[in-house]
Each structure stands twice: as C-alpha cells, then as structure tokens.
PDB file of C-alpha atoms in Angstrom:
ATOM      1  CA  UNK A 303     -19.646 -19.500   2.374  1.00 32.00           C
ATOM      2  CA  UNK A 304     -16.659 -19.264   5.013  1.00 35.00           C
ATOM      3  CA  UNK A 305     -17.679 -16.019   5.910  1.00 36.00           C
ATOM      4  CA  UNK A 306     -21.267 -16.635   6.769  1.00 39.00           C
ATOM      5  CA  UNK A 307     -22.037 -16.580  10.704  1.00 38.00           C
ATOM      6  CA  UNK A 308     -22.127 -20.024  12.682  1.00 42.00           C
ATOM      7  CA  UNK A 309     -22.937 -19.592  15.680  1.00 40.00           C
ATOM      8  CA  UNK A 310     -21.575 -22.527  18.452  1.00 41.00           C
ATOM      9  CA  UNK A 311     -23.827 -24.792  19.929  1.00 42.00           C
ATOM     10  CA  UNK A 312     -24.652 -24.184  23.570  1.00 40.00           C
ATOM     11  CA  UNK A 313     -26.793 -21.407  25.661  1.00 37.00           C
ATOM     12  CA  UNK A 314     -24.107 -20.322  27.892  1.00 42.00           C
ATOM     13  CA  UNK A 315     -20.530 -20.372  27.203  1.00 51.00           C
ATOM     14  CA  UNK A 316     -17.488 -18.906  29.547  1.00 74.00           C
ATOM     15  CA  UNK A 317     -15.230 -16.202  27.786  1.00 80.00           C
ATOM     16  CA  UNK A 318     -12.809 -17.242  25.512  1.00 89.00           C
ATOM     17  CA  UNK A 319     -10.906 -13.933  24.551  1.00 93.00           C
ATOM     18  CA  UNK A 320     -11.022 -10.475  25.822  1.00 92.00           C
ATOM     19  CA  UNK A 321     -14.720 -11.312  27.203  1.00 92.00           C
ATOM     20  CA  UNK A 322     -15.846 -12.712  24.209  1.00 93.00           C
ATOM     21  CA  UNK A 323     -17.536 -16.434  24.715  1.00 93.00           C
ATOM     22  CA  UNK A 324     -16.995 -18.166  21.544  1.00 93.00           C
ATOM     23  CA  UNK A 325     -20.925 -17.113  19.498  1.00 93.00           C
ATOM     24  CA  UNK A 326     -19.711 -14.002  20.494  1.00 95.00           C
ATOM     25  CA  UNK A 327     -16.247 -14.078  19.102  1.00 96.00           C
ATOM     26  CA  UNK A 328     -17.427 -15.676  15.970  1.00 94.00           C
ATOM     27  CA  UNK A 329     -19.788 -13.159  15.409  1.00 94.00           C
ATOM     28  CA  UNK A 330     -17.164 -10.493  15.540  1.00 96.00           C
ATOM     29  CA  UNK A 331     -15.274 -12.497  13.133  1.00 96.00           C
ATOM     30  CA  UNK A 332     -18.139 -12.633  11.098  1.00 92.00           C
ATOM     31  CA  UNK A 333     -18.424  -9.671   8.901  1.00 89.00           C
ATOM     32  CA  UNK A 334     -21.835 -11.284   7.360  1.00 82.00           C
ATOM     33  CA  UNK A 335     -23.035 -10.388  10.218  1.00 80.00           C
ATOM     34  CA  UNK A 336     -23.228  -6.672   9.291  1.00 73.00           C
ATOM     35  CA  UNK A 337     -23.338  -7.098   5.878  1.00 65.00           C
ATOM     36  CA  UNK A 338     -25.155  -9.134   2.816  1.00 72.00           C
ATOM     37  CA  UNK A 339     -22.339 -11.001   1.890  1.00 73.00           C
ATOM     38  CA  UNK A 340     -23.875 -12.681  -1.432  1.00 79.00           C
ATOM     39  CA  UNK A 341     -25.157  -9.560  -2.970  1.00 81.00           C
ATOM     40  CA  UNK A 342     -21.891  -7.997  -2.323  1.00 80.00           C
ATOM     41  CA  UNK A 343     -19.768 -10.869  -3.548  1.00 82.00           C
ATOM     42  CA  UNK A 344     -21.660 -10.591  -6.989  1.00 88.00           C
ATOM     43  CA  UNK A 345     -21.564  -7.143  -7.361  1.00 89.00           C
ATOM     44  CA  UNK A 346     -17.383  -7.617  -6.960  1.00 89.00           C
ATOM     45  CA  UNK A 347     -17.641 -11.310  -9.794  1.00 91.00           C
ATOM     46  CA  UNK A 348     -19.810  -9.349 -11.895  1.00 94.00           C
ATOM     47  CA  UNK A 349     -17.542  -6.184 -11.863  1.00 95.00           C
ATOM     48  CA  UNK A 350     -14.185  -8.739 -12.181  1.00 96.00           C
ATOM     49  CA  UNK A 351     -15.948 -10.201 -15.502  1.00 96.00           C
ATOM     50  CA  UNK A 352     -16.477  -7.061 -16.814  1.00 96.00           C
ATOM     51  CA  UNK A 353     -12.564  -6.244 -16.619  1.00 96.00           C
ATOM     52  CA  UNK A 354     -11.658  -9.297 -18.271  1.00 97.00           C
ATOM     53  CA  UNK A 355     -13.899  -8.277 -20.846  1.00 97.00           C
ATOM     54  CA  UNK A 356     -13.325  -5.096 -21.377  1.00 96.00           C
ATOM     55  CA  UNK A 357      -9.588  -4.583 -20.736  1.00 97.00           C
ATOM     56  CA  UNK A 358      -6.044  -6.170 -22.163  1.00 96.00           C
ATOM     57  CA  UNK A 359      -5.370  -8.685 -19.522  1.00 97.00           C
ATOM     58  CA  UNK A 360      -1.954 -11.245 -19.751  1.00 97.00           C
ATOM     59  CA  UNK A 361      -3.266 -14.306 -17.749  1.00 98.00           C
ATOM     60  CA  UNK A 362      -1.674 -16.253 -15.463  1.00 98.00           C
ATOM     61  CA  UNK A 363       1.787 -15.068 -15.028  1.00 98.00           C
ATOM     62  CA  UNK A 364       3.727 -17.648 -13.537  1.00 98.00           C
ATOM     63  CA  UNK A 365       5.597 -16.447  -9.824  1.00 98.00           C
ATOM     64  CA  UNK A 366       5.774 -20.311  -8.801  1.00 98.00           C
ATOM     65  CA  UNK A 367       5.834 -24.126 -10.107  1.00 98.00           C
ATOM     66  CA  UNK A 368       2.354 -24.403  -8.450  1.00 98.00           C
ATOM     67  CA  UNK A 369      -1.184 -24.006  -9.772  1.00 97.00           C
ATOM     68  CA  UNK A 370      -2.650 -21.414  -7.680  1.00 97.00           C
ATOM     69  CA  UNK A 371       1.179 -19.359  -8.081  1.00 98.00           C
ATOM     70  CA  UNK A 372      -0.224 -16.839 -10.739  1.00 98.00           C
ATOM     71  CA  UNK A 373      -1.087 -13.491 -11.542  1.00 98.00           C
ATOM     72  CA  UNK A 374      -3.446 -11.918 -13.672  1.00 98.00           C
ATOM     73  CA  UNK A 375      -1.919  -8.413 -14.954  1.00 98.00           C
ATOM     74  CA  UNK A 376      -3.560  -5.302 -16.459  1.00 98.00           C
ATOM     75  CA  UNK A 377      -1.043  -3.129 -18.603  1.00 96.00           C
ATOM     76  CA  UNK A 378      -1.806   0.420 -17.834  1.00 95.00           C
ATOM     77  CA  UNK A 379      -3.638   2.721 -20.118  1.00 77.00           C
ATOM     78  CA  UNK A 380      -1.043   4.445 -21.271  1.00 69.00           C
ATOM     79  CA  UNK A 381       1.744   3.341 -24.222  1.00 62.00           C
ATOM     80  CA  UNK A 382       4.780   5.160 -22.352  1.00 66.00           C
ATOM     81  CA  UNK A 383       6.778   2.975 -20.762  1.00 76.00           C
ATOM     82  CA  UNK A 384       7.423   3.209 -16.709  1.00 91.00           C
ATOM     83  CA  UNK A 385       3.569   3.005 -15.944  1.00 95.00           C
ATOM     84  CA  UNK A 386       3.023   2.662 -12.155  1.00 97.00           C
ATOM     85  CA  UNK A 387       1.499  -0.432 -10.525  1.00 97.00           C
ATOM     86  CA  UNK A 388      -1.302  -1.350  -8.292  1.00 98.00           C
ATOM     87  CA  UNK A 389      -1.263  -5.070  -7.264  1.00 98.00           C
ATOM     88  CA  UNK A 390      -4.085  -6.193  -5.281  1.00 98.00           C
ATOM     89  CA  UNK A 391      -4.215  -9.202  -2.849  1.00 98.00           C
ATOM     90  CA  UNK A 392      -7.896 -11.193  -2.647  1.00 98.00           C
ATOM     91  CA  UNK A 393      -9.689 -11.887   0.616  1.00 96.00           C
ATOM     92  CA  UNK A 394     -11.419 -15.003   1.713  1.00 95.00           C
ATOM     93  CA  UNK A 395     -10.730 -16.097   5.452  1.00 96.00           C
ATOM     94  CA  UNK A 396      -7.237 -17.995   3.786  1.00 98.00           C
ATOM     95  CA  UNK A 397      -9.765 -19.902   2.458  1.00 97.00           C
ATOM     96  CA  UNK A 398     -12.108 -18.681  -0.807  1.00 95.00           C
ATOM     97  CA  UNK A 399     -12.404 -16.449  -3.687  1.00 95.00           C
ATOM     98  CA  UNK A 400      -9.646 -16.292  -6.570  1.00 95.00           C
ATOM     99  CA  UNK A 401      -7.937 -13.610  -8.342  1.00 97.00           C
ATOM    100  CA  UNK A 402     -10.587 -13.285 -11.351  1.00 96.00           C
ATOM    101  CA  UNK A 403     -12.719 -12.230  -8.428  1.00 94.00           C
ATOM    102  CA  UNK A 404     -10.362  -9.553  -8.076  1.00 95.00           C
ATOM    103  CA  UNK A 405     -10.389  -7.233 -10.922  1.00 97.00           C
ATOM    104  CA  UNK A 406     -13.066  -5.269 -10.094  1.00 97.00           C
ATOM    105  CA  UNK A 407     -10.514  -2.034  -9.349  1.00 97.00           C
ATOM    106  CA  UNK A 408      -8.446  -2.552 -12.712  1.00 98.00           C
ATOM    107  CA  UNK A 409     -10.478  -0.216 -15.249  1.00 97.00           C
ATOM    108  CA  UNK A 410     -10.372   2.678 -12.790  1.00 97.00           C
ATOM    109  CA  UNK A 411      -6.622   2.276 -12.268  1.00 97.00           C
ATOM    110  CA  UNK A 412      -5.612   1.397 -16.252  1.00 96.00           C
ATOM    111  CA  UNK A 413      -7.917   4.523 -16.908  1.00 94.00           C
ATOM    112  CA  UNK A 414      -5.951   6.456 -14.537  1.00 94.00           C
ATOM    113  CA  UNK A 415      -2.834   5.494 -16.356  1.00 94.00           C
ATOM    114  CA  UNK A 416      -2.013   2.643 -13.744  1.00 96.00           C
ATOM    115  CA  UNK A 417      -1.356  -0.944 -14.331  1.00 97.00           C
ATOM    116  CA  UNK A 418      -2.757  -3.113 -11.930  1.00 98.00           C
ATOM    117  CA  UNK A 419      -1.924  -7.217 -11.006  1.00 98.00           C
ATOM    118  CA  UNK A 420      -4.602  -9.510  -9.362  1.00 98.00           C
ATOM    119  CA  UNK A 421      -2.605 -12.222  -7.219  1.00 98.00           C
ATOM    120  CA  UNK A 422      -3.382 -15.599  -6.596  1.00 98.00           C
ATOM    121  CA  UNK A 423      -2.818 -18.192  -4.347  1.00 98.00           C
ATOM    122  CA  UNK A 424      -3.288 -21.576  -2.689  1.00 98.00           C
ATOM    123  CA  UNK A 425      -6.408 -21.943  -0.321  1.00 98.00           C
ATOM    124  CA  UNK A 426      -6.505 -23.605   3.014  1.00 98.00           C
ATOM    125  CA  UNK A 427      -6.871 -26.461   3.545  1.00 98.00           C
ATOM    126  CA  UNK A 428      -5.226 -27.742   0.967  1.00 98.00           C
ATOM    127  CA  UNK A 429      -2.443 -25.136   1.878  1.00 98.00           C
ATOM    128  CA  UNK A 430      -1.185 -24.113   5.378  1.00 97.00           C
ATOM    129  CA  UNK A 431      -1.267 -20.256   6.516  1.00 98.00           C
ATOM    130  CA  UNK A 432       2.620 -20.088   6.241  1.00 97.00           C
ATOM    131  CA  UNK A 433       2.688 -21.028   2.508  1.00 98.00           C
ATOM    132  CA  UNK A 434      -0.176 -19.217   1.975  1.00 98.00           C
ATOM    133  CA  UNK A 435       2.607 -16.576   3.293  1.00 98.00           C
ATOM    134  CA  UNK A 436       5.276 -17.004   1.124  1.00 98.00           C
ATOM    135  CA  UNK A 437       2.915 -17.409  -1.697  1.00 98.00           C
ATOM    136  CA  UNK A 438       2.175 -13.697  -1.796  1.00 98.00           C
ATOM    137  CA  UNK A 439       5.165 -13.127  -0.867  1.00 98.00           C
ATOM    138  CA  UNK A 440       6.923 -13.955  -3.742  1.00 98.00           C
ATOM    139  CA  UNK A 441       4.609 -13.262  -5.761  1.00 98.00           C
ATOM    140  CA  UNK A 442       4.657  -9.525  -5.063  1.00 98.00           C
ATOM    141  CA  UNK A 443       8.410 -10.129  -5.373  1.00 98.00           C
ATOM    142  CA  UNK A 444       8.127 -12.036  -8.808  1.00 98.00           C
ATOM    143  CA  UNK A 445       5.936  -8.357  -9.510  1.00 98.00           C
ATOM    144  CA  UNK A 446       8.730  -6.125  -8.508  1.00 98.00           C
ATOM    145  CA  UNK A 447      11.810  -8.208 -10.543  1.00 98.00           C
ATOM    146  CA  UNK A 448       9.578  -8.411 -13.502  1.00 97.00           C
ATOM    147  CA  UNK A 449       8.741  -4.792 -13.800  1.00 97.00           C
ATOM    148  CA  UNK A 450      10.528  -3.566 -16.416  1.00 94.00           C
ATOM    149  CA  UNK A 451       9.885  -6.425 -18.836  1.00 94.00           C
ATOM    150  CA  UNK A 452       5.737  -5.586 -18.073  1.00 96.00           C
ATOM    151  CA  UNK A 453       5.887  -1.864 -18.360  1.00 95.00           C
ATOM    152  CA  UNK A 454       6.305  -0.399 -15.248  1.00 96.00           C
ATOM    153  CA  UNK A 455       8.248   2.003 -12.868  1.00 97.00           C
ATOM    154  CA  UNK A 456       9.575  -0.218 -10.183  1.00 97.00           C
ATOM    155  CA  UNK A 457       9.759   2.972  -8.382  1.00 97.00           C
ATOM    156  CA  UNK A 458       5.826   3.237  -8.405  1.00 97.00           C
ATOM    157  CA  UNK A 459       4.977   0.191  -7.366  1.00 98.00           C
ATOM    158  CA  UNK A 460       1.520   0.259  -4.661  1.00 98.00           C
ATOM    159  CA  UNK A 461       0.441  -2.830  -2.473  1.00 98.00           C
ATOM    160  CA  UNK A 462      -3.531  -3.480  -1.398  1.00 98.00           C
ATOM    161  CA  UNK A 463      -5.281  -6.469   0.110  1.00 98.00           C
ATOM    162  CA  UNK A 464      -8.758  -6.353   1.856  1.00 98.00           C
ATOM    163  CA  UNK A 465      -9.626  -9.031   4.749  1.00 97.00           C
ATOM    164  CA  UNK A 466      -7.421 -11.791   4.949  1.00 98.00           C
ATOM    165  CA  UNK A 467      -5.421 -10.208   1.626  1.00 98.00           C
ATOM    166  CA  UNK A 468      -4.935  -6.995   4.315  1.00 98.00           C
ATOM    167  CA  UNK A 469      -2.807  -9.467   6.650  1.00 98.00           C
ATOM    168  CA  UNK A 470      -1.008 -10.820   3.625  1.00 98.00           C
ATOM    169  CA  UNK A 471       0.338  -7.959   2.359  1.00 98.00           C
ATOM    170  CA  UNK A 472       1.327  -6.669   5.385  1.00 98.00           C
ATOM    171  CA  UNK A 473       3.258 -10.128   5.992  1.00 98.00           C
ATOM    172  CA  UNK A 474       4.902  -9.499   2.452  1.00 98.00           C
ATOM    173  CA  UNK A 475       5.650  -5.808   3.490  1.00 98.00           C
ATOM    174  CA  UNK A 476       7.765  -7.212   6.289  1.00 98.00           C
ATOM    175  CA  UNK A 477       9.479  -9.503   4.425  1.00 98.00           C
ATOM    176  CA  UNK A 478      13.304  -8.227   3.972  1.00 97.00           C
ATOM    177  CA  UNK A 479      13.666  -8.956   0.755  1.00 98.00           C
ATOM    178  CA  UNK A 480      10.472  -6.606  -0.124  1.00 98.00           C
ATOM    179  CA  UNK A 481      11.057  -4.250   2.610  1.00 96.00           C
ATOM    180  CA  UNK A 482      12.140  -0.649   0.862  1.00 96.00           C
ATOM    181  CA  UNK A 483      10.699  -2.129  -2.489  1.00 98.00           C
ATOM    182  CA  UNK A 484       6.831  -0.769  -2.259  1.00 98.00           C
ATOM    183  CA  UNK A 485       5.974   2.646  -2.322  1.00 98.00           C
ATOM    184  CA  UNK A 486       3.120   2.491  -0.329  1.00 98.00           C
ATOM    185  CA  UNK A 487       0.276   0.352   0.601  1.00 98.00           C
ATOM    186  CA  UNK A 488      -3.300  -0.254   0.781  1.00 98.00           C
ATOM    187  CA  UNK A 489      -5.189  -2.375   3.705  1.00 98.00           C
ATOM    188  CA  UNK A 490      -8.445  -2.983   4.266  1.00 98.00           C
ATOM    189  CA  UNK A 491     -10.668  -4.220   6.591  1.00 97.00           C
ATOM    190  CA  UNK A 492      -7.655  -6.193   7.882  1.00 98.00           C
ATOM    191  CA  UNK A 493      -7.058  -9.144  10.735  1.00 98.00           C
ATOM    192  CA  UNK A 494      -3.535  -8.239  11.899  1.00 98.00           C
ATOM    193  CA  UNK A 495      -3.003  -9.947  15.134  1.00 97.00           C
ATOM    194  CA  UNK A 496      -4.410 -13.734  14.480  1.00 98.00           C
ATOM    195  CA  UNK A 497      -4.337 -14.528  18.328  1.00 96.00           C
ATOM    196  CA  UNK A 498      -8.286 -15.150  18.308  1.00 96.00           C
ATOM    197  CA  UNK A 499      -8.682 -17.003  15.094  1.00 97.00           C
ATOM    198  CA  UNK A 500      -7.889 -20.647  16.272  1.00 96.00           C
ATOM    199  CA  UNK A 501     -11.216 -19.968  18.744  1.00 95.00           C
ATOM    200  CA  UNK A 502     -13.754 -19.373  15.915  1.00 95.00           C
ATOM    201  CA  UNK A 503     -14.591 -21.583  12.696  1.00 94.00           C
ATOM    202  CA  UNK A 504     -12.466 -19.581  10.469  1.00 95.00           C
ATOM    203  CA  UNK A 505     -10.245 -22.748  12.170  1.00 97.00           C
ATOM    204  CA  UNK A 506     -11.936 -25.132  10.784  1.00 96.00           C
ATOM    205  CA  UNK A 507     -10.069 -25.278   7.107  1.00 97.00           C
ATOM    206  CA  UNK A 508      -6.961 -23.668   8.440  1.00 97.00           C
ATOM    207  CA  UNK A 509      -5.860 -25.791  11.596  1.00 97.00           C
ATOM    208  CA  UNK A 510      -3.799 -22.700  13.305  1.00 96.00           C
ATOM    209  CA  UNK A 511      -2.313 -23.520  16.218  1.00 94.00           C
ATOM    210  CA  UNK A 512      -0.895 -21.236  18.853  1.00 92.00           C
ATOM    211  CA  UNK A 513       2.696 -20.543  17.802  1.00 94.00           C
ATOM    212  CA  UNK A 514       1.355 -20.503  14.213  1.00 95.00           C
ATOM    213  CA  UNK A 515      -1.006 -17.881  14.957  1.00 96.00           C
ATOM    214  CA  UNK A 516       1.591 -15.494  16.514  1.00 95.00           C
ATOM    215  CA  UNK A 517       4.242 -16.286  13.857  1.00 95.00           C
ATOM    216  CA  UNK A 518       1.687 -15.348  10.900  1.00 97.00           C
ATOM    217  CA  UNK A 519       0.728 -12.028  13.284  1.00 98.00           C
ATOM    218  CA  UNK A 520       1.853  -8.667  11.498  1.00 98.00           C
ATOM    219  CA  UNK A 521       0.845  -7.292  14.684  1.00 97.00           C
ATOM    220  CA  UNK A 522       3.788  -9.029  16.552  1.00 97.00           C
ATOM    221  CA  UNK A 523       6.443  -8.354  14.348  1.00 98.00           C
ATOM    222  CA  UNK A 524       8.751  -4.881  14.041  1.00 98.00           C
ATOM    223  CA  UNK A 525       6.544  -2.808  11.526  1.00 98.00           C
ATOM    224  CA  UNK A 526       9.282   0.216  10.842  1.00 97.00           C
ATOM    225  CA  UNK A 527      10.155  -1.000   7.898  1.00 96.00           C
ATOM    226  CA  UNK A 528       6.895  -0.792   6.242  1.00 98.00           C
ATOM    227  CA  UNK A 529       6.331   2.203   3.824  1.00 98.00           C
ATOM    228  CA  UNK A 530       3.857   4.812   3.801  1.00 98.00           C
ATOM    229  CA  UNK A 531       0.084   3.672   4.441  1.00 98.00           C
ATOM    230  CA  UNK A 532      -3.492   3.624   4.473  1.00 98.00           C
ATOM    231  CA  UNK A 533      -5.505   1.518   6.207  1.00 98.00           C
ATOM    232  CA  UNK A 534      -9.314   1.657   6.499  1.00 98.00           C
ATOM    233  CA  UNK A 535     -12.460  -0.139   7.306  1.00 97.00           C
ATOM    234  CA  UNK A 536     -15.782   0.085   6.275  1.00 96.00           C
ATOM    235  CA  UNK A 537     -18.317   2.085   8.952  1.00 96.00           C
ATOM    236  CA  UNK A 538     -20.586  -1.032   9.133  1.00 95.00           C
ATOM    237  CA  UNK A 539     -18.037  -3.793  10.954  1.00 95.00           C
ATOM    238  CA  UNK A 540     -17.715  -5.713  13.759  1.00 96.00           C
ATOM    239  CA  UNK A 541     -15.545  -4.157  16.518  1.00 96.00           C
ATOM    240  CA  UNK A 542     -12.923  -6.415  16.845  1.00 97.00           C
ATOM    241  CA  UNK A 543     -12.143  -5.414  13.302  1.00 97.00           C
ATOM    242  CA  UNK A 544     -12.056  -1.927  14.453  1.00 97.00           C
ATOM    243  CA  UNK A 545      -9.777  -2.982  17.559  1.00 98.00           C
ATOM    244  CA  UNK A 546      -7.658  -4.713  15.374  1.00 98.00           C
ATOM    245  CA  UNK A 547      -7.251  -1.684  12.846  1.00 98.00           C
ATOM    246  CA  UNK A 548      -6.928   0.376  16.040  1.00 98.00           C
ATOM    247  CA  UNK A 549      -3.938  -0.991  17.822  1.00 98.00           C
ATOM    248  CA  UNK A 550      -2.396  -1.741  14.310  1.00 98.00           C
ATOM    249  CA  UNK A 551      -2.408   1.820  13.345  1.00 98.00           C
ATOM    250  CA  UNK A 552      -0.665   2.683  16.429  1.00 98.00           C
ATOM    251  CA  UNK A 553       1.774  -0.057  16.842  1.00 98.00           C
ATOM    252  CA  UNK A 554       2.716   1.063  12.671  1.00 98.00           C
ATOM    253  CA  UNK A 555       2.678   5.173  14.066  1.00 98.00           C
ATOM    254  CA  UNK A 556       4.894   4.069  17.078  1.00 98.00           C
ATOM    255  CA  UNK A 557       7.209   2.667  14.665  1.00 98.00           C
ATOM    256  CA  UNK A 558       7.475   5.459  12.772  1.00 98.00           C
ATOM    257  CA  UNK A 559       5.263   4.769  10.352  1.00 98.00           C
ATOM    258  CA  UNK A 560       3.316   7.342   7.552  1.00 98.00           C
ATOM    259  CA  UNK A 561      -0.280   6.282   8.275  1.00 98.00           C
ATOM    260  CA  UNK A 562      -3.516   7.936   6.992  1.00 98.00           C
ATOM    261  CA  UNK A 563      -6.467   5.862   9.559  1.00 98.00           C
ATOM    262  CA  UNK A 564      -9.919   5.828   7.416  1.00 98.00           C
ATOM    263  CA  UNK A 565     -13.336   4.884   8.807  1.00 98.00           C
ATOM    264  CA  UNK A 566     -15.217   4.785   5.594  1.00 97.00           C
ATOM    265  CA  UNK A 567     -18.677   6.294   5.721  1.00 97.00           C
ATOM    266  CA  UNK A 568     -21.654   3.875   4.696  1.00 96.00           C
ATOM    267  CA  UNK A 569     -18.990   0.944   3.949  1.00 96.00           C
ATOM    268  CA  UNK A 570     -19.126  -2.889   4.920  1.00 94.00           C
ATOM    269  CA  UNK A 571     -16.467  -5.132   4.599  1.00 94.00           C
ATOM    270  CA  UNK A 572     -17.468  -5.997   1.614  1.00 93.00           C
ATOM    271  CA  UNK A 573     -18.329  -3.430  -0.689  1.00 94.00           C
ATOM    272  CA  UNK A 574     -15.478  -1.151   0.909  1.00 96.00           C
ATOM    273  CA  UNK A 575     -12.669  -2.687  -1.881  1.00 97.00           C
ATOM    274  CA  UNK A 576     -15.140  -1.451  -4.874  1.00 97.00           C
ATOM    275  CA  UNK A 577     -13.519   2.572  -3.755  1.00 97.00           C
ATOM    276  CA  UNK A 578      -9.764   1.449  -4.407  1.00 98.00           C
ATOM    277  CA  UNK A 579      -9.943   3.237  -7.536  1.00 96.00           C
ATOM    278  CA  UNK A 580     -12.825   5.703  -7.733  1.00 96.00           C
ATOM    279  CA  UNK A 581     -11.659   9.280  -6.246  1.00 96.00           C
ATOM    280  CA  UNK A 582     -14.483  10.366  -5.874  1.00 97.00           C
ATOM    281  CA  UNK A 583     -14.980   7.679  -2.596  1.00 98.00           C
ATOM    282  CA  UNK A 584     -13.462   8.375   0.735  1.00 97.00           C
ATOM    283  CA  UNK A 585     -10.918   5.653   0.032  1.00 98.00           C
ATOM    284  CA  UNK A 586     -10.257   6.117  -3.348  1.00 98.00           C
ATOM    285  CA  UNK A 587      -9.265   9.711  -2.568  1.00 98.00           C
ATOM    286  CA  UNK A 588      -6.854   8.256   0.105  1.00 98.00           C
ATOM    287  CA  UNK A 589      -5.196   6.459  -2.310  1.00 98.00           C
ATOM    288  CA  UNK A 590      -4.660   8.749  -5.113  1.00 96.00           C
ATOM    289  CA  UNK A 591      -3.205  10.704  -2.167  1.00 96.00           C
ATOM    290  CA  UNK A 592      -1.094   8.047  -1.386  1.00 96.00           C
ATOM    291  CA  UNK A 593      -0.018   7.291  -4.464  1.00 93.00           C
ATOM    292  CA  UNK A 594       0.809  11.104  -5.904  1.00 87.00           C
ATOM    293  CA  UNK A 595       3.294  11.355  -3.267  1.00 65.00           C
TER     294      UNK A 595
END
C-alpha cells in the first residue's frame, strides 16, 4: 500500500526539511506509522459494501468523457424535494482507493435526511496532480449544476475529503467558479502545503516537481473565499500533519475565515472519516453543527 512506511536506505542522512532527514520526513508522512492501516481500510470497504447494499445508489454519474470522471450518488432519505447534500472526496496519497471505498458515511447522512455523492477520479501515475485537480473540481461543479435534476437544495450543498481528498477539496473550494457555491466544508486529516512531498516516496507515482508542488498548495493561495469550516485530525498522527492543520487553520482565520479546529480524541487517520456522520462522535457533532447553520 502507498501509505505503508518505507523508510530510505542509509544510517545517517543530513536534513531535508524543517530538520527532518528524509526516514524522518517519510515517517511523518506516513500515517501507518501510527495507525493499522489494513484493518482500518477494511473496516471503511466493508462499511462502503454495505451502503451499496443497503441503500438506493445511481452509479456512475458522468462529470467528464473519462473513466475515472464519475460519481456515485445517494438520494436522501426523504421524498421532498430540495434534500441537502454531502459529497465526499476519497483519500489515497493521489494515488489509491476509489469512490466505492467511499460510502461508508452515506446511511448516516440519507438517514439524517441528507443525500450524499462519493467522487471519483484518476490516480497518479497514470494522471498528473493538476488533473487530478480539475478532476474534482468539476466534478463538485458537475454536483452543484445538476442539483435540482437529483433532488437537492443547491443552497445546502456540504464539501468533505480526508487525506489527500482534504487538499482536493480545498483546491476545488478555491476555484472561482465554485467559490460562494458550498455552504460549508469538511477536511480531514489534510496535506495543505505540498512543499515536502517531492522529498518522500509519496513522489514516487506522482513526479511533483517544485513549481508543481506550490501551484497544487491550498496553503499558498488566498483562502477568503472559502466558506465556513471544519477541519480536524485524528489524536493519533504524525506532527507534521498537525503542523500542517495548524498553520492552515490560521492562514484560513487570518483570512477571515469561519473555522471550528478539532483534535479528535482516540482517532487515527484512518478511522477518523467513519464520524462524518455519527453525532454522537466528536466530528460528527461538528458537522451537524456545521451544517444546521
């Protein structure tokens, strides 16, 4: 798996980033390294089958001429019309998992009376970081000009990505033609300034250079036009995931920003996306908060 730890070869190796030598700064881009990433993973597949299952589900929605351009949507509960919306954005590195891992949250938002879209998209390396981009992009777009037809309030319309799906829908969120369009957002566990990927192996498949790194960096661009949020992390990660959530939250509450900062209590990187919809969950109670307003 992308995410498991490889450490470099070598005994002693000279800092590469902010002190880190390079087994150091892979480790910290290693959230395995906290956490048991296959049990988690299965729990989330096994959860995402039971959806499918269990739930109305129209298939692979069409937001591009591509293969991986699809969504997977959830019609709310409810039979009146003007449902809100919940569309979720998968992790991965850029590089793994799928959108039918990525239903684990819909029955706890259709019960609540809230539709809810998995999104899909191309995987590096078969697809480079900016297309990866504008992939979500318009599909979250595709989402919002669509909503009537599917059933829902375009007015009441909620973003949420975990890991690299954090940094991807806060690069849609910035995008002008979305800008104004989302009520709020969800991100988790997310990797907003992308300065030190090109030193670890998360490199390896996507084959960032410099001036793509910074032009793929939420972190770099004006955030004031982003709408009301919460962003979290789990209380078992790696600290340059909490530095990154750290100077994100206050670059977003310098800008003007609505921000509710959660440290989840007893939460990995992993199993932190299973609370999106439960209320009963430090983060699930965030959003419903989020969203009532």
């Amino acid at each position: 798996m992308v995410y498991t730890l490889r450490l470099s070869e070598g005994l002693v190796m000279a800092a590469v980033y902010r002190g880190f030598d390079r087994t150091e700064l892979e480790r910290e881009y290693s959230p395995s390294s906290l956490a048991d990433i296959g049990a988690e993973l299965a729990r989330a597949t096994a959860l995402s089958e039971a959806a499918y299952g269990s739930l109305t589900v129209e298939r692979d929605l069409a937001y591009g001429p591509a293969d991986p351009e699809r969504i997977d949507f959830f019609p709310a509960g409810s039979t009146a019309p003007g449902a809100p919306l919940h569309i979720y954005v998968h992790g991965g590195y850029w590089q793994e998992l799928d959108k039918t891992d990525s239903a684990f949250a819909a029955p706890d938002f259709v019960r609540a009376g809230t539709a809810f879209a998995a999104v899909g998209y191309g995987l590096a390396p078969a697809w480079r970081l900016d297309a990866i981009v504008d992939q979500v992009r318009r599909a979250v777009l595709w989402l919002l000009d669509h909503a009537e037809r599917l059933g829902v309030d375009p007015a009441r319309i909620w973003l949420s990505g975990s890991s690299a799906g954090a940094h991807l829908a806060a690069m849609a969120l910035l995008d002008p033609r979305i800008a104004g369009r989302v009520a709020g957002a969800v991100l988790l566990s997310g990797v907003y300034d992308l300065e030190p990927i090109p030193l670890t192996y998360v490199n390896d498949a996507l084959g960032l250079d410099a001036a793509e790194a910074l032009r793929t960096s939420p972190l770099r661009m004006p955030l004031d036009a982003l709408p009301p949020l919460v962003v979290a992390l789990g209380e078992h990660e790696t600290g340059e995931f909490g530095r990154q959530q750290r100077e994100f939250v206050a670059a977003a509450r310098a800008a003007g920003v609505p921000v509710r900062d959660l440290v989840a209590k007893a939460r990995n990187h992993f199993d932190l996306p299973l609370d999106l919809g439960r209320p009963d969950t430090e983060l699930g109670a965030a959003v419903r908060e989020l969203t009532a307003g």
